[in-house]
mmCIF file of C-alpha atoms in Angstrom:
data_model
loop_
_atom_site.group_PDB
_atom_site.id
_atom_site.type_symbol
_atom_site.label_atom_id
_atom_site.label_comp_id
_atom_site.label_asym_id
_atom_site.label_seq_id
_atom_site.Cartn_x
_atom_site.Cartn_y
_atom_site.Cartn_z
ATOM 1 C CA UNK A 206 113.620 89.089 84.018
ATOM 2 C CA UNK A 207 113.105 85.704 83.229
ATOM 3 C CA UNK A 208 109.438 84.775 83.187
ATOM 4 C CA UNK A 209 109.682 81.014 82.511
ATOM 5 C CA UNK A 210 112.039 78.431 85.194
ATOM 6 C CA UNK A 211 112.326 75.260 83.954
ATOM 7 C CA UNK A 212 114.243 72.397 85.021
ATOM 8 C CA UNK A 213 115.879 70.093 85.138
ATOM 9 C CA UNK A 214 118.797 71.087 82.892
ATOM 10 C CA UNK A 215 119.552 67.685 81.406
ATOM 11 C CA UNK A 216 117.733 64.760 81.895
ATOM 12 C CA UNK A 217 118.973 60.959 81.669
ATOM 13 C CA UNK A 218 116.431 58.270 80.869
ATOM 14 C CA UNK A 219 116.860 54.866 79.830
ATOM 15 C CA UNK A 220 114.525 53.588 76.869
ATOM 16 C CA UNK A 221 110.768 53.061 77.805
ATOM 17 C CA UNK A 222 111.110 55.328 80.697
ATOM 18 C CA UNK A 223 109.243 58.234 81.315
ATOM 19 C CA UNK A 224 110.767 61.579 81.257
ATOM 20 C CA UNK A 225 109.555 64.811 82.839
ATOM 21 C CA UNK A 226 110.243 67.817 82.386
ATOM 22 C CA UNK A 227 108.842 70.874 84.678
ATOM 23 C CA UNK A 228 108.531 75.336 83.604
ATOM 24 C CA UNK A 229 107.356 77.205 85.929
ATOM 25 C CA UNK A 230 105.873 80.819 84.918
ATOM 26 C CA UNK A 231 105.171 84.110 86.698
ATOM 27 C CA UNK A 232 102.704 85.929 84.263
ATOM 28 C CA UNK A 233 98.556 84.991 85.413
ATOM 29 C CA UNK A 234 97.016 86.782 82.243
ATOM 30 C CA UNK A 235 98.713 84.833 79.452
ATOM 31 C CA UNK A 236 96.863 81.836 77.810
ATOM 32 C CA UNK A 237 99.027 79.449 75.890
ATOM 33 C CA UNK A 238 101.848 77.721 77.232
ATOM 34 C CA UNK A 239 103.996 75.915 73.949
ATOM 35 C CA UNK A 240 106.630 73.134 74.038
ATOM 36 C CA UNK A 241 109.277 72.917 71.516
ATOM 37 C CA UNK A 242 111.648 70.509 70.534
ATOM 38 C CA UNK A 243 115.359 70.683 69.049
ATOM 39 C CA UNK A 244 117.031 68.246 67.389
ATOM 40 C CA UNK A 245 121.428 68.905 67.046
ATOM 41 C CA UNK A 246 122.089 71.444 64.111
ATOM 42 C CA UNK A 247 118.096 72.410 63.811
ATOM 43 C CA UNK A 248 115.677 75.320 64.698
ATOM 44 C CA UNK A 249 113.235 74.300 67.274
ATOM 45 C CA UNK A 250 109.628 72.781 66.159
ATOM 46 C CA UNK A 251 106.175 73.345 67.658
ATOM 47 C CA UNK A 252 105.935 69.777 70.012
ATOM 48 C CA UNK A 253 102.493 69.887 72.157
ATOM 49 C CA UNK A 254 100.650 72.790 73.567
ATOM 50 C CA UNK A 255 98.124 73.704 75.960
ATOM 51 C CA UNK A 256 95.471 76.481 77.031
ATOM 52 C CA UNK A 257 94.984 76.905 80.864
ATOM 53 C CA UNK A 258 91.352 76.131 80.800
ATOM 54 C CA UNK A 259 92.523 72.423 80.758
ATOM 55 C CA UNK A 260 94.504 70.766 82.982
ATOM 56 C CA UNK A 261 96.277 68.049 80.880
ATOM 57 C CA UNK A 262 96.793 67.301 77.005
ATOM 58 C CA UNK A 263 97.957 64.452 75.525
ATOM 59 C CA UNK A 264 99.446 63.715 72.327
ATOM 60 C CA UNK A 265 100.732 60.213 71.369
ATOM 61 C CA UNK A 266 103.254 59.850 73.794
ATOM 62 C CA UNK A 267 103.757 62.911 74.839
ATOM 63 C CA UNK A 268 101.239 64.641 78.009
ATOM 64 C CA UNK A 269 101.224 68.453 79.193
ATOM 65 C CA UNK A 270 100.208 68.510 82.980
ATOM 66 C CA UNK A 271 98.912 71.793 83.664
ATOM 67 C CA UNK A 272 98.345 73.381 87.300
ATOM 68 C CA UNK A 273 96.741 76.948 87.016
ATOM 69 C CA UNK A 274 97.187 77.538 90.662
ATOM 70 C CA UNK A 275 100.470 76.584 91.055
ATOM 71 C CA UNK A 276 101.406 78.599 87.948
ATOM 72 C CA UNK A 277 103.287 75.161 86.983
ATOM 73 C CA UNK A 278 103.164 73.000 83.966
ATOM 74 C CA UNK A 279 104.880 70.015 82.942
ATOM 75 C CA UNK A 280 105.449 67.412 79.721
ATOM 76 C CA UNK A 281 105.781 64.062 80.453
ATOM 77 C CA UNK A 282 107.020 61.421 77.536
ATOM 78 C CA UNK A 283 106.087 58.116 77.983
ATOM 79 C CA UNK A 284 108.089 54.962 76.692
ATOM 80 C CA UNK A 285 111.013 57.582 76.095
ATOM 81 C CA UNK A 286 112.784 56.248 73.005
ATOM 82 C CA UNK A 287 116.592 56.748 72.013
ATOM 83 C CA UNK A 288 114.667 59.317 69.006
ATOM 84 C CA UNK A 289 113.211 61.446 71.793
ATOM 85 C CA UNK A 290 116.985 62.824 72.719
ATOM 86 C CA UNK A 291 116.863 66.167 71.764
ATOM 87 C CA UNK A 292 116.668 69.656 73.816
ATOM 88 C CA UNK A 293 113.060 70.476 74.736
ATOM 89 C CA UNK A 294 112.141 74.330 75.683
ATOM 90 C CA UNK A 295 108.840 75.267 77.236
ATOM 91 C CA UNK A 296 107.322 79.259 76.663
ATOM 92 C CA UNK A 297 105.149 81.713 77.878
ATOM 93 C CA UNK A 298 104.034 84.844 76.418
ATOM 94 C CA UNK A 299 105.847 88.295 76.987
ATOM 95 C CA UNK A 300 104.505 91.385 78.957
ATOM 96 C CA UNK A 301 102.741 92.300 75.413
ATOM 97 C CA UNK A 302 101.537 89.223 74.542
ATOM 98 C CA UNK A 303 103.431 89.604 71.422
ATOM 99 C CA UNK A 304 106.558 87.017 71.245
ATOM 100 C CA UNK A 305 107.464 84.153 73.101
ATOM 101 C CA UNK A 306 109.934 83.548 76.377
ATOM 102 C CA UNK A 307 111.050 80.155 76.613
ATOM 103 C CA UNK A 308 112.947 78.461 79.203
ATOM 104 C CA UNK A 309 116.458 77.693 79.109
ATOM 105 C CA UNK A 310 115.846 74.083 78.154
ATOM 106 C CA UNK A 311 116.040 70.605 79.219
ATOM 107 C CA UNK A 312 118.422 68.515 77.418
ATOM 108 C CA UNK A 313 117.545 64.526 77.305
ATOM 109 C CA UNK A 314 119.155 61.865 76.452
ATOM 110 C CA UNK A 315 117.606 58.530 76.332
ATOM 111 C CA UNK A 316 119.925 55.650 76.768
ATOM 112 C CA UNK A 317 119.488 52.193 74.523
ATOM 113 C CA UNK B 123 107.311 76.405 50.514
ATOM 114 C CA UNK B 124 110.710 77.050 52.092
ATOM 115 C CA UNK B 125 109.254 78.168 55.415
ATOM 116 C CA UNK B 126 111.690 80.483 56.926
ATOM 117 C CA UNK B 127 114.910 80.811 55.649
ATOM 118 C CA UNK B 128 118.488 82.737 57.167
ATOM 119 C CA UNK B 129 121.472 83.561 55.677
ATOM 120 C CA UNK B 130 124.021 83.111 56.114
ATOM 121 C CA UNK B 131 124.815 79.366 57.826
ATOM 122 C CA UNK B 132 127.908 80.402 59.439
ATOM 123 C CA UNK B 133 129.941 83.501 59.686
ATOM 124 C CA UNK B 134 133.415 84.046 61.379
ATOM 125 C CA UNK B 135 133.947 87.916 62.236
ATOM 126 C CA UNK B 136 136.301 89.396 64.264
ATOM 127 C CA UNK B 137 136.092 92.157 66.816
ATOM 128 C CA UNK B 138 134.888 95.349 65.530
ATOM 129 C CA UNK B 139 133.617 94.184 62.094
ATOM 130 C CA UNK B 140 129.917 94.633 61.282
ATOM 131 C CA UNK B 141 127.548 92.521 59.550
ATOM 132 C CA UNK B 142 123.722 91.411 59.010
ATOM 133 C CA UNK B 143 121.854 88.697 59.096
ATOM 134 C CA UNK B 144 118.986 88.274 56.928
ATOM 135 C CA UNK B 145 115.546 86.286 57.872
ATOM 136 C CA UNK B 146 113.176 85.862 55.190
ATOM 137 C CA UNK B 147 109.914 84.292 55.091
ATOM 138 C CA UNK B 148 107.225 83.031 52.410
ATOM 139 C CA UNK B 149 104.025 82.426 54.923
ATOM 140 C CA UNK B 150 103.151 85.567 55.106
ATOM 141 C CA UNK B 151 103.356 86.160 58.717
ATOM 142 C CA UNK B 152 103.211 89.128 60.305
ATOM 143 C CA UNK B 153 105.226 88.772 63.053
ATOM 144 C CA UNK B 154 109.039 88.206 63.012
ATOM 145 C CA UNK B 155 111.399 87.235 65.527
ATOM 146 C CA UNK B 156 115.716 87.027 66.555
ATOM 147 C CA UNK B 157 116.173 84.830 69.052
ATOM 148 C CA UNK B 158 120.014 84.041 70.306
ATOM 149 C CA UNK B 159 121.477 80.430 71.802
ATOM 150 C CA UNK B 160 123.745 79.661 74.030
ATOM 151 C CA UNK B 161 124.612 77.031 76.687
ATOM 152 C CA UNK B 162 122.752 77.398 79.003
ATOM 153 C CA UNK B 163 121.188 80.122 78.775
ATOM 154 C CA UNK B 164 117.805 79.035 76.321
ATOM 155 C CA UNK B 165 116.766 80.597 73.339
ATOM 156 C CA UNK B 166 116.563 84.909 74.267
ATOM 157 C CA UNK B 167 114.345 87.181 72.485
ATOM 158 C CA UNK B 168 116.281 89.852 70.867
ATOM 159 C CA UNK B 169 114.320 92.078 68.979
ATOM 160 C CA UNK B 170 110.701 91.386 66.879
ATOM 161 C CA UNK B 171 108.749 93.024 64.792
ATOM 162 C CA UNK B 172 104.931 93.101 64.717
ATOM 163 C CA UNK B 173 104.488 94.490 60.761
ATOM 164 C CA UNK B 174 106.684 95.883 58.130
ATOM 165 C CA UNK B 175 108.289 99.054 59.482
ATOM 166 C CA UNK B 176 107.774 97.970 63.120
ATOM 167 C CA UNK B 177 110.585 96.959 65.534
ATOM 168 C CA UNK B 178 110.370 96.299 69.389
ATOM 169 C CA UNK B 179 113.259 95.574 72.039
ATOM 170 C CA UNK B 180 113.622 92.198 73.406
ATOM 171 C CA UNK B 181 115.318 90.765 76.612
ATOM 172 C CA UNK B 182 118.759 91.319 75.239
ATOM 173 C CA UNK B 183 118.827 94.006 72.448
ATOM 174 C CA UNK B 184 121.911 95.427 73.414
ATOM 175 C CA UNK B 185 124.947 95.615 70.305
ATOM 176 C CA UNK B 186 122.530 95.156 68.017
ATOM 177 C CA UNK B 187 119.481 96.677 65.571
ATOM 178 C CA UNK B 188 116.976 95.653 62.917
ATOM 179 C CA UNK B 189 114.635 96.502 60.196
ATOM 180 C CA UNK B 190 111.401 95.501 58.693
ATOM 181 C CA UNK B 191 111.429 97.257 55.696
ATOM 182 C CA UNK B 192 109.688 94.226 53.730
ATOM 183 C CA UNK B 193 107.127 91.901 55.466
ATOM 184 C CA UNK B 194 108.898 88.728 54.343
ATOM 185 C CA UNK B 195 112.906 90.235 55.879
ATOM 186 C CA UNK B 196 113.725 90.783 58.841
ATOM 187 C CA UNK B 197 117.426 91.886 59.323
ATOM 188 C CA UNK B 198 119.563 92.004 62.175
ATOM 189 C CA UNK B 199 122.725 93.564 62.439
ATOM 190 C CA UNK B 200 125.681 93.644 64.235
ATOM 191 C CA UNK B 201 127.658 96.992 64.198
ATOM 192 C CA UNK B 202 130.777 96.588 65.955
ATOM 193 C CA UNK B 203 130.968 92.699 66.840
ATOM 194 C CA UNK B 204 131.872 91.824 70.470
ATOM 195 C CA UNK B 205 133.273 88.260 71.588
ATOM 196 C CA UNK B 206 130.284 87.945 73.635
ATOM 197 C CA UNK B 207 128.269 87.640 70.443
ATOM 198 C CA UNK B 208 129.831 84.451 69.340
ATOM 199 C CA UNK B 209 126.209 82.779 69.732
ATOM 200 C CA UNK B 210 123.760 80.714 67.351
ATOM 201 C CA UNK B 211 120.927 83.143 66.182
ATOM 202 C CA UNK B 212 117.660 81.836 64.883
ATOM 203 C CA UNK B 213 114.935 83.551 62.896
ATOM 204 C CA UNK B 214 111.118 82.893 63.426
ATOM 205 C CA UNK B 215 107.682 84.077 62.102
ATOM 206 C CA UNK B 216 104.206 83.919 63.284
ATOM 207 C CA UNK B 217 101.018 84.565 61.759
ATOM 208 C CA UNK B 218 98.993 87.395 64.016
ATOM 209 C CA UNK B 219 95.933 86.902 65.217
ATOM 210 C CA UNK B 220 95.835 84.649 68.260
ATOM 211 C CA UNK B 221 98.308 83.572 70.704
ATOM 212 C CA UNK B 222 98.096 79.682 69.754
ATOM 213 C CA UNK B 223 99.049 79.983 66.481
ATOM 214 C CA UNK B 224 102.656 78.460 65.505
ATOM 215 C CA UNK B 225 105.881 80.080 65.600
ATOM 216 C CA UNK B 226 107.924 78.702 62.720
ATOM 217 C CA UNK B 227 112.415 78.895 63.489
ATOM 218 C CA UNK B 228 114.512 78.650 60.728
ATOM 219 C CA UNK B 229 117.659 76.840 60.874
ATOM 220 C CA UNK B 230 120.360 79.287 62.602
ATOM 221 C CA UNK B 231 123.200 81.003 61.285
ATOM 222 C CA UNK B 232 126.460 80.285 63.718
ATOM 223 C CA UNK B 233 127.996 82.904 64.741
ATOM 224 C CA UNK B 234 131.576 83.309 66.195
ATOM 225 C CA UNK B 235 133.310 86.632 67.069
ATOM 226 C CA UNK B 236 136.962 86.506 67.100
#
């Protein structure tokens, strides 16, 4: 059972637009909701992450939206650059807390 | 400080043949991690271990096994390769403690099954 829905699946922006990206999870007790960003040919990388005590993070360009009662969370890049293209995953703790779900990823592409 | 390493890069098998991938890590973590790729379907949790001589099921264990015998390895094998293993497989550690802290992928080993 998948406990993180994200979408959309790919993602088309032109340069200096902003992209968004929604995950939905199902799990109330877990505290830490990660995004994590792939680049062709490379493991994924810690991007921006954000507890559920607030409800929005920015760093640089990028911004975590978070909605506790809506069990919904979101990254928004603004200014989306042709660099940003990459496959972006967000994640949610398992039933044990121990290891991390992720979502089956949003691939951008941001046009020049 | 190499991070987390896997070996091999790529690996061409064909159906039936066995083999292992090996994960190693110089952070000390204490938790380890196989994830699998494929389109469209994210990265799935395999198997992980919480400490050296501990394993625990993922979402899709099935075909395969692993083993923590050293707190830096973490091995995963494939006994009798299927088809539907042809997949990119990725490594990753954490430190324990709390939930927040990083979890560090190494750079995939590409797998296809013939």
């Amino acid at each position: 059972q998948q406990q993180v829905k994200q979408s959309p699946q790919s993602l088309i922006v032109q340069k200096g637009g902003i992209s968004i990206i929604n995950c939905a999870y199902e799990n109330t007790a877990f505290d830490y909701f990660p995004w994590y960003q792939q680049f062709p040919g490379k493991g994924p990388a810690l991007l921006i992450a954000i507890r559920p005590d607030v409800s929005e993070k920015k760093e640089g360009r990028f911004t975590i939206s978070f909605n506790k009662s809506a069990k919904q969370f979101s990254l928004h890049i603004m200014d989306s650059q042709p660099g940003d293209s990459a496959t972006y995953f967000c994640a949610a703790f398992n039933q044990a807390g121990t290891a991390l779900i992720f979502g089956k990823g949003t691939t951008l592409s941001v046009s020049s | 400080n190499a991070g987390v390493t896997q070996t091999p890069k790529f690996r061409v098998l064909k159906t039936g043949q066995s083999m292992t991938l090996l994960c190693a890590q110089d952070m000390n973590h204490e938790y380890m991690y196989w994830y699998r790729q494929d389109p469209g379907m994210g990265l799935r949790l395999i198997h992980y271990s919480v400490g050296e001589g501990t394993t625990a099921k993922g979402e899709v264990p099935d075909g395969y096994n692993v083993s923590r015998l050293k707190k830096q390895n973490f091995l995963l094998g494939l006994e009798s390769a299927a088809p539907s293993q042809t997949s990119v497989y990725f490594c990753a550690s954490k430190k324990a403690g709390t939930r927040n802290d990083e979890q560090f992928f190494g750079p995939g080993t590409r797998l296809t099954v013939l």
